[in-house]
PDB file of C-alpha atoms in Angstrom:
ATOM      1  CA  UNK A   3     -29.069   0.535   2.647  1.00 61.00           C
ATOM      2  CA  UNK A   4     -29.483  -1.502  -1.535  1.00 65.00           C
ATOM      3  CA  UNK A   5     -32.862  -1.776  -1.890  1.00 86.00           C
ATOM      4  CA  UNK A   6     -34.886  -4.005  -4.564  1.00 91.00           C
ATOM      5  CA  UNK A   7     -37.996  -3.781  -4.790  1.00 93.00           C
ATOM      6  CA  UNK A   8     -40.109  -6.129  -7.077  1.00 95.00           C
ATOM      7  CA  UNK A   9     -43.729  -5.180  -8.025  1.00 94.00           C
ATOM      8  CA  UNK A  10     -45.351  -7.582  -9.129  1.00 94.00           C
ATOM      9  CA  UNK A  11     -45.674 -10.860  -6.512  1.00 92.00           C
ATOM     10  CA  UNK A  12     -47.558 -12.999  -9.996  1.00 95.00           C
ATOM     11  CA  UNK A  13     -47.658 -12.292 -13.940  1.00 97.00           C
ATOM     12  CA  UNK A  14     -49.110 -14.470 -16.432  1.00 97.00           C
ATOM     13  CA  UNK A  15     -49.092 -14.513 -19.945  1.00 97.00           C
ATOM     14  CA  UNK A  16     -50.473 -16.566 -22.508  1.00 97.00           C
ATOM     15  CA  UNK A  17     -47.533 -18.333 -24.982  1.00 97.00           C
ATOM     16  CA  UNK A  18     -46.627 -15.979 -27.417  1.00 97.00           C
ATOM     17  CA  UNK A  19     -47.216 -13.276 -25.867  1.00 97.00           C
ATOM     18  CA  UNK A  20     -44.184 -10.749 -24.664  1.00 97.00           C
ATOM     19  CA  UNK A  21     -43.194 -10.043 -21.305  1.00 97.00           C
ATOM     20  CA  UNK A  22     -41.947  -8.323 -18.834  1.00 97.00           C
ATOM     21  CA  UNK A  23     -41.193  -8.432 -15.108  1.00 98.00           C
ATOM     22  CA  UNK A  24     -40.594  -5.377 -12.747  1.00 97.00           C
ATOM     23  CA  UNK A  25     -38.046  -5.100 -10.994  1.00 97.00           C
ATOM     24  CA  UNK A  26     -36.729  -1.519  -9.149  1.00 96.00           C
ATOM     25  CA  UNK A  27     -34.013  -1.049  -6.901  1.00 93.00           C
ATOM     26  CA  UNK A  28     -32.427   1.428  -4.831  1.00 90.00           C
ATOM     27  CA  UNK A  29     -28.083   1.806  -4.513  1.00 83.00           C
ATOM     28  CA  UNK A  30     -26.552   5.280  -3.586  1.00 76.00           C
ATOM     29  CA  UNK A  31     -23.141   3.539  -5.747  1.00 76.00           C
ATOM     30  CA  UNK A  32     -22.596   2.143  -9.744  1.00 76.00           C
ATOM     31  CA  UNK A  33     -24.686  -0.925  -8.729  1.00 78.00           C
ATOM     32  CA  UNK A  34     -24.055  -5.014 -10.552  1.00 86.00           C
ATOM     33  CA  UNK A  35     -27.950  -6.685 -11.108  1.00 90.00           C
ATOM     34  CA  UNK A  36     -28.419 -10.006 -12.044  1.00 92.00           C
ATOM     35  CA  UNK A  37     -31.947 -11.652 -12.423  1.00 95.00           C
ATOM     36  CA  UNK A  38     -32.005 -15.857 -10.997  1.00 95.00           C
ATOM     37  CA  UNK A  39     -34.324 -18.771 -12.529  1.00 95.00           C
ATOM     38  CA  UNK A  40     -35.737 -21.250 -10.324  1.00 93.00           C
ATOM     39  CA  UNK A  41     -38.108 -23.722 -11.454  1.00 94.00           C
ATOM     40  CA  UNK A  42     -40.392 -25.771 -10.727  1.00 90.00           C
ATOM     41  CA  UNK A  43     -38.323 -28.244  -7.850  1.00 86.00           C
ATOM     42  CA  UNK A  44     -34.220 -26.445  -9.340  1.00 89.00           C
ATOM     43  CA  UNK A  45     -32.001 -24.557  -7.702  1.00 90.00           C
ATOM     44  CA  UNK A  46     -32.200 -20.998  -7.147  1.00 92.00           C
ATOM     45  CA  UNK A  47     -30.152 -20.456 -10.865  1.00 92.00           C
ATOM     46  CA  UNK A  48     -28.141 -17.117 -12.404  1.00 91.00           C
ATOM     47  CA  UNK A  49     -29.716 -15.902 -15.183  1.00 94.00           C
ATOM     48  CA  UNK A  50     -27.915 -13.299 -16.597  1.00 91.00           C
ATOM     49  CA  UNK A  51     -26.079 -10.292 -15.417  1.00 87.00           C
ATOM     50  CA  UNK A  52     -26.162  -6.650 -16.723  1.00 84.00           C
ATOM     51  CA  UNK A  53     -22.590  -6.475 -17.140  1.00 78.00           C
ATOM     52  CA  UNK A  54     -22.279  -8.968 -19.530  1.00 77.00           C
ATOM     53  CA  UNK A  55     -25.242  -7.913 -22.167  1.00 77.00           C
ATOM     54  CA  UNK A  56     -26.311 -10.939 -22.766  1.00 80.00           C
ATOM     55  CA  UNK A  57     -29.710 -12.920 -23.618  1.00 84.00           C
ATOM     56  CA  UNK A  58     -30.245 -15.614 -22.554  1.00 87.00           C
ATOM     57  CA  UNK A  59     -32.860 -18.332 -23.756  1.00 92.00           C
ATOM     58  CA  UNK A  60     -34.550 -15.434 -24.788  1.00 93.00           C
ATOM     59  CA  UNK A  61     -34.828 -13.375 -21.753  1.00 95.00           C
ATOM     60  CA  UNK A  62     -33.439  -9.701 -21.680  1.00 94.00           C
ATOM     61  CA  UNK A  63     -32.769  -6.874 -19.176  1.00 94.00           C
ATOM     62  CA  UNK A  64     -30.815  -3.498 -19.159  1.00 89.00           C
ATOM     63  CA  UNK A  65     -30.266  -1.493 -17.018  1.00 90.00           C
ATOM     64  CA  UNK A  66     -31.962   1.876 -16.762  1.00 91.00           C
ATOM     65  CA  UNK A  67     -29.955   4.089 -14.361  1.00 88.00           C
ATOM     66  CA  UNK A  68     -31.708   7.369 -15.127  1.00 90.00           C
ATOM     67  CA  UNK A  69     -35.571   5.171 -14.585  1.00 92.00           C
ATOM     68  CA  UNK A  70     -33.001   2.740 -11.380  1.00 92.00           C
ATOM     69  CA  UNK A  71     -34.913   0.180 -12.847  1.00 94.00           C
ATOM     70  CA  UNK A  72     -33.915  -3.538 -14.607  1.00 95.00           C
ATOM     71  CA  UNK A  73     -36.899  -4.669 -15.550  1.00 97.00           C
ATOM     72  CA  UNK A  74     -36.851  -8.560 -17.866  1.00 97.00           C
ATOM     73  CA  UNK A  75     -37.753  -8.309 -20.673  1.00 96.00           C
ATOM     74  CA  UNK A  76     -38.279 -11.693 -23.380  1.00 97.00           C
ATOM     75  CA  UNK A  77     -40.895 -11.174 -26.558  1.00 97.00           C
ATOM     76  CA  UNK A  78     -42.949 -14.326 -26.943  1.00 97.00           C
ATOM     77  CA  UNK A  79     -43.394 -16.349 -22.936  1.00 97.00           C
ATOM     78  CA  UNK A  80     -42.830 -19.978 -23.874  1.00 97.00           C
ATOM     79  CA  UNK A  81     -44.558 -22.277 -21.321  1.00 97.00           C
ATOM     80  CA  UNK A  82     -41.126 -23.414 -19.628  1.00 96.00           C
ATOM     81  CA  UNK A  83     -40.293 -19.886 -18.629  1.00 97.00           C
ATOM     82  CA  UNK A  84     -43.058 -20.316 -16.294  1.00 97.00           C
ATOM     83  CA  UNK A  85     -40.845 -20.079 -13.074  1.00 97.00           C
ATOM     84  CA  UNK A  86     -39.582 -17.826 -10.394  1.00 95.00           C
ATOM     85  CA  UNK A  87     -37.903 -14.853 -10.601  1.00 97.00           C
ATOM     86  CA  UNK A  88     -35.511 -12.539  -8.596  1.00 95.00           C
ATOM     87  CA  UNK A  89     -33.912  -9.564  -9.538  1.00 95.00           C
ATOM     88  CA  UNK A  90     -30.309  -8.467  -6.975  1.00 92.00           C
ATOM     89  CA  UNK A  91     -28.251  -6.534  -6.599  1.00 88.00           C
ATOM     90  CA  UNK A  92     -24.821  -6.785  -6.129  1.00 83.00           C
ATOM     91  CA  UNK A  93     -22.318  -4.639  -3.570  1.00 73.00           C
ATOM     92  CA  UNK A  94     -18.737  -5.317  -2.137  1.00 66.00           C
ATOM     93  CA  UNK A  95     -19.568  -8.192  -0.203  1.00 65.00           C
ATOM     94  CA  UNK A  96     -23.228  -8.918  -0.215  1.00 72.00           C
ATOM     95  CA  UNK A  97     -26.007 -10.040  -2.867  1.00 78.00           C
ATOM     96  CA  UNK A  98     -29.697  -8.246  -1.465  1.00 83.00           C
ATOM     97  CA  UNK A  99     -33.115  -9.724  -3.904  1.00 89.00           C
ATOM     98  CA  UNK A 100     -36.225  -8.597  -4.460  1.00 92.00           C
ATOM     99  CA  UNK A 101     -39.297 -10.459  -2.889  1.00 90.00           C
ATOM    100  CA  UNK A 102     -39.536 -12.828  -6.176  1.00 93.00           C
ATOM    101  CA  UNK A 103     -41.686 -12.817  -9.207  1.00 96.00           C
ATOM    102  CA  UNK A 104     -44.082 -15.709 -10.360  1.00 95.00           C
ATOM    103  CA  UNK A 105     -44.015 -15.633 -13.745  1.00 97.00           C
ATOM    104  CA  UNK A 106     -46.629 -18.387 -14.918  1.00 97.00           C
ATOM    105  CA  UNK A 107     -47.095 -18.676 -19.013  1.00 97.00           C
ATOM    106  CA  UNK A 108     -50.488 -20.604 -20.349  1.00 96.00           C
ATOM    107  CA  UNK A 109     -50.850 -22.311 -23.310  1.00 94.00           C
TER     108      UNK A 109
ATOM    109  CA  UNK B  18     -22.900 -34.353  -6.794  1.00 52.00           C
ATOM    110  CA  UNK B  19     -21.286 -31.281  -7.687  1.00 65.00           C
ATOM    111  CA  UNK B  20     -22.235 -27.459  -6.847  1.00 91.00           C
ATOM    112  CA  UNK B  21     -23.021 -26.556  -3.240  1.00 95.00           C
ATOM    113  CA  UNK B  22     -25.190 -29.294  -1.627  1.00 96.00           C
ATOM    114  CA  UNK B  23     -26.792 -28.299   1.460  1.00 97.00           C
ATOM    115  CA  UNK B  24     -27.700 -31.142   3.909  1.00 97.00           C
ATOM    116  CA  UNK B  25     -30.599 -32.116   6.001  1.00 96.00           C
ATOM    117  CA  UNK B  26     -33.417 -31.351   3.620  1.00 95.00           C
ATOM    118  CA  UNK B  27     -36.176 -30.838   5.816  1.00 96.00           C
ATOM    119  CA  UNK B  28     -35.769 -30.504   9.217  1.00 95.00           C
ATOM    120  CA  UNK B  29     -38.268 -30.306  11.633  1.00 94.00           C
ATOM    121  CA  UNK B  30     -36.881 -28.657  15.033  1.00 92.00           C
ATOM    122  CA  UNK B  31     -37.824 -29.134  19.027  1.00 91.00           C
ATOM    123  CA  UNK B  32     -37.389 -24.627  19.956  1.00 89.00           C
ATOM    124  CA  UNK B  33     -35.672 -25.684  22.440  1.00 88.00           C
ATOM    125  CA  UNK B  34     -33.571 -28.545  21.275  1.00 89.00           C
ATOM    126  CA  UNK B  35     -29.419 -27.724  19.004  1.00 94.00           C
ATOM    127  CA  UNK B  36     -29.516 -28.839  15.178  1.00 95.00           C
ATOM    128  CA  UNK B  37     -26.645 -27.629  12.951  1.00 97.00           C
ATOM    129  CA  UNK B  38     -27.254 -26.903   8.994  1.00 98.00           C
ATOM    130  CA  UNK B  39     -24.200 -28.209   6.676  1.00 98.00           C
ATOM    131  CA  UNK B  40     -23.312 -26.471   2.989  1.00 98.00           C
ATOM    132  CA  UNK B  41     -20.798 -28.119   1.883  1.00 97.00           C
ATOM    133  CA  UNK B  42     -19.055 -26.941  -1.453  1.00 96.00           C
ATOM    134  CA  UNK B  43     -16.215 -28.392  -3.768  1.00 89.00           C
ATOM    135  CA  UNK B  44     -16.937 -25.939  -7.142  1.00 93.00           C
ATOM    136  CA  UNK B  45     -12.907 -24.115  -5.534  1.00 92.00           C
ATOM    137  CA  UNK B  46     -14.721 -20.543  -4.717  1.00 91.00           C
ATOM    138  CA  UNK B  47     -13.844 -18.132  -2.412  1.00 89.00           C
ATOM    139  CA  UNK B  48     -17.429 -17.430  -0.082  1.00 89.00           C
ATOM    140  CA  UNK B  49     -20.521 -18.175   1.145  1.00 92.00           C
ATOM    141  CA  UNK B  50     -23.107 -17.055   1.892  1.00 91.00           C
ATOM    142  CA  UNK B  51     -25.950 -18.931   5.017  1.00 94.00           C
ATOM    143  CA  UNK B  52     -29.811 -17.355   3.714  1.00 93.00           C
ATOM    144  CA  UNK B  53     -33.100 -17.057   4.805  1.00 94.00           C
ATOM    145  CA  UNK B  54     -36.581 -17.913   2.459  1.00 91.00           C
ATOM    146  CA  UNK B  55     -39.992 -17.056   4.384  1.00 89.00           C
ATOM    147  CA  UNK B  56     -42.946 -17.108   2.613  1.00 80.00           C
ATOM    148  CA  UNK B  57     -43.958 -13.703   3.278  1.00 73.00           C
ATOM    149  CA  UNK B  58     -40.389 -11.331   3.099  1.00 78.00           C
ATOM    150  CA  UNK B  59     -37.934 -11.127  -0.179  1.00 78.00           C
ATOM    151  CA  UNK B  60     -34.576 -13.997   0.243  1.00 85.00           C
ATOM    152  CA  UNK B  61     -32.394 -12.421   3.453  1.00 88.00           C
ATOM    153  CA  UNK B  62     -28.585 -12.268   3.872  1.00 87.00           C
ATOM    154  CA  UNK B  63     -27.817 -13.951   7.333  1.00 92.00           C
ATOM    155  CA  UNK B  64     -24.109 -14.185   7.006  1.00 91.00           C
ATOM    156  CA  UNK B  65     -21.151 -13.707   4.246  1.00 89.00           C
ATOM    157  CA  UNK B  66     -17.729 -15.877   4.433  1.00 90.00           C
ATOM    158  CA  UNK B  67     -14.935 -15.443   2.928  1.00 85.00           C
ATOM    159  CA  UNK B  68     -11.628 -16.857   3.050  1.00 81.00           C
ATOM    160  CA  UNK B  69     -13.380 -18.579   6.415  1.00 81.00           C
ATOM    161  CA  UNK B  70     -13.629 -15.109   7.749  1.00 82.00           C
ATOM    162  CA  UNK B  71     -17.148 -14.136   8.702  1.00 83.00           C
ATOM    163  CA  UNK B  72     -17.273 -10.282   6.884  1.00 78.00           C
ATOM    164  CA  UNK B  73     -21.047  -9.833   7.558  1.00 71.00           C
ATOM    165  CA  UNK B  74     -23.429  -9.843   9.722  1.00 71.00           C
ATOM    166  CA  UNK B  75     -26.373  -8.821   9.383  1.00 72.00           C
ATOM    167  CA  UNK B  76     -28.518  -8.657  12.694  1.00 83.00           C
ATOM    168  CA  UNK B  77     -29.283 -11.884  13.327  1.00 91.00           C
ATOM    169  CA  UNK B  78     -30.606 -12.645  15.982  1.00 92.00           C
ATOM    170  CA  UNK B  79     -27.684 -14.623  18.143  1.00 92.00           C
ATOM    171  CA  UNK B  80     -29.625 -19.156  18.122  1.00 95.00           C
ATOM    172  CA  UNK B  81     -28.076 -18.714  14.590  1.00 96.00           C
ATOM    173  CA  UNK B  82     -24.423 -19.869  15.161  1.00 95.00           C
ATOM    174  CA  UNK B  83     -23.141 -19.811  11.670  1.00 95.00           C
ATOM    175  CA  UNK B  84     -19.225 -21.584  11.763  1.00 95.00           C
ATOM    176  CA  UNK B  85     -17.131 -22.414   8.540  1.00 94.00           C
ATOM    177  CA  UNK B  86     -14.363 -24.517   9.577  1.00 93.00           C
ATOM    178  CA  UNK B  87     -13.065 -24.154   5.958  1.00 91.00           C
ATOM    179  CA  UNK B  88     -13.065 -22.776   2.679  1.00 89.00           C
ATOM    180  CA  UNK B  89     -15.563 -25.888   1.462  1.00 94.00           C
ATOM    181  CA  UNK B  90     -17.792 -26.521   4.608  1.00 96.00           C
ATOM    182  CA  UNK B  91     -19.881 -24.064   5.981  1.00 96.00           C
ATOM    183  CA  UNK B  92     -22.609 -24.320   8.923  1.00 97.00           C
ATOM    184  CA  UNK B  93     -25.140 -22.987  10.344  1.00 97.00           C
ATOM    185  CA  UNK B  94     -25.902 -23.759  14.566  1.00 97.00           C
ATOM    186  CA  UNK B  95     -29.482 -23.252  15.259  1.00 96.00           C
ATOM    187  CA  UNK B  96     -30.910 -23.308  18.625  1.00 93.00           C
ATOM    188  CA  UNK B  97     -33.542 -22.153  20.864  1.00 93.00           C
ATOM    189  CA  UNK B  98     -35.263 -21.367  18.300  1.00 94.00           C
ATOM    190  CA  UNK B  99     -38.964 -19.887  17.973  1.00 94.00           C
ATOM    191  CA  UNK B 100     -41.694 -20.831  15.598  1.00 93.00           C
ATOM    192  CA  UNK B 101     -41.115 -18.148  13.180  1.00 92.00           C
ATOM    193  CA  UNK B 102     -37.854 -18.798  11.828  1.00 95.00           C
ATOM    194  CA  UNK B 103     -39.315 -22.069  10.167  1.00 95.00           C
ATOM    195  CA  UNK B 104     -38.481 -21.048   6.693  1.00 96.00           C
ATOM    196  CA  UNK B 105     -36.505 -22.061   3.546  1.00 95.00           C
ATOM    197  CA  UNK B 106     -32.754 -21.375   4.154  1.00 97.00           C
ATOM    198  CA  UNK B 107     -30.371 -21.505   1.316  1.00 96.00           C
ATOM    199  CA  UNK B 108     -26.596 -21.687   1.171  1.00 96.00           C
ATOM    200  CA  UNK B 109     -24.814 -20.372  -2.013  1.00 93.00           C
ATOM    201  CA  UNK B 110     -20.754 -19.444  -2.747  1.00 92.00           C
ATOM    202  CA  UNK B 111     -19.370 -17.780  -5.542  1.00 89.00           C
ATOM    203  CA  UNK B 112     -15.521 -17.444  -6.813  1.00 87.00           C
ATOM    204  CA  UNK B 113     -15.390 -13.422  -4.849  1.00 79.00           C
ATOM    205  CA  UNK B 114     -15.862 -11.653  -1.704  1.00 70.00           C
ATOM    206  CA  UNK B 115     -16.951  -8.468  -4.105  1.00 60.00           C
ATOM    207  CA  UNK B 116     -19.627 -10.174  -5.668  1.00 51.00           C
ATOM    208  CA  UNK B 117     -19.741  -8.231  -8.261  1.00 54.00           C
ATOM    209  CA  UNK B 118     -20.899  -9.772 -12.438  1.00 58.00           C
ATOM    210  CA  UNK B 119     -19.625 -13.572 -10.353  1.00 74.00           C
ATOM    211  CA  UNK B 120     -22.780 -15.696 -10.225  1.00 82.00           C
ATOM    212  CA  UNK B 121     -23.714 -17.296  -7.114  1.00 87.00           C
ATOM    213  CA  UNK B 122     -24.612 -20.936  -7.206  1.00 92.00           C
ATOM    214  CA  UNK B 123     -27.245 -21.755  -4.274  1.00 94.00           C
ATOM    215  CA  UNK B 124     -27.554 -25.205  -3.256  1.00 95.00           C
ATOM    216  CA  UNK B 125     -31.541 -27.320  -1.913  1.00 94.00           C
ATOM    217  CA  UNK B 126     -31.479 -25.149   0.683  1.00 95.00           C
ATOM    218  CA  UNK B 127     -32.929 -27.153   3.869  1.00 97.00           C
ATOM    219  CA  UNK B 128     -36.681 -26.806   4.768  1.00 96.00           C
ATOM    220  CA  UNK B 129     -36.917 -25.926   8.150  1.00 96.00           C
ATOM    221  CA  UNK B 130     -40.036 -26.068  10.641  1.00 95.00           C
ATOM    222  CA  UNK B 131     -39.453 -25.423  14.288  1.00 94.00           C
ATOM    223  CA  UNK B 132     -42.750 -27.067  16.131  1.00 92.00           C
TER     224      UNK B 132
END
């Protein structure tokens, strides 16, 4: 069974500081991994996906198969990055989400 | 409104009531999903539909009954719910069933309270 773990429920950093949101997964095949974000009073939306190897809003995430991780990173956090972040893993029929990490970026 | 629309946004119902949640998308997507988001648990996948056919049911109690009359609409019929069913119910859609690399679009959700 596939499983996604986000060990930190809450994460608080100061503006301009680096931020890393952790995500570990367990899956027997080749995973498709995503980060979704939910800003205050907005719907859940895609932030980035690992196959695109893209940087969105300064965020990047690298799939590390050896460590079964897909941590989300940003070198300089901004106040507008404050949101709920969900790591997700997809297989053929569904998408499983982690419990989420609430990021707060303080001025 | 474009994207995925859910109605109602808020619903309070008694344990003996029957109600339905509605989800609508006009994105031309072929797959639709129901998720449950509780305060103390991760997002839980409930049902998956592809081209109006149910393809997955993750051991959801029978008091939740989905219906997909066409590719644009998805319903979740509720009856004799329990207080622990109170949660945010999210609908999502994606272009295809195999969501690998395919973005899922979410609705705003229906906040359900069972009293």
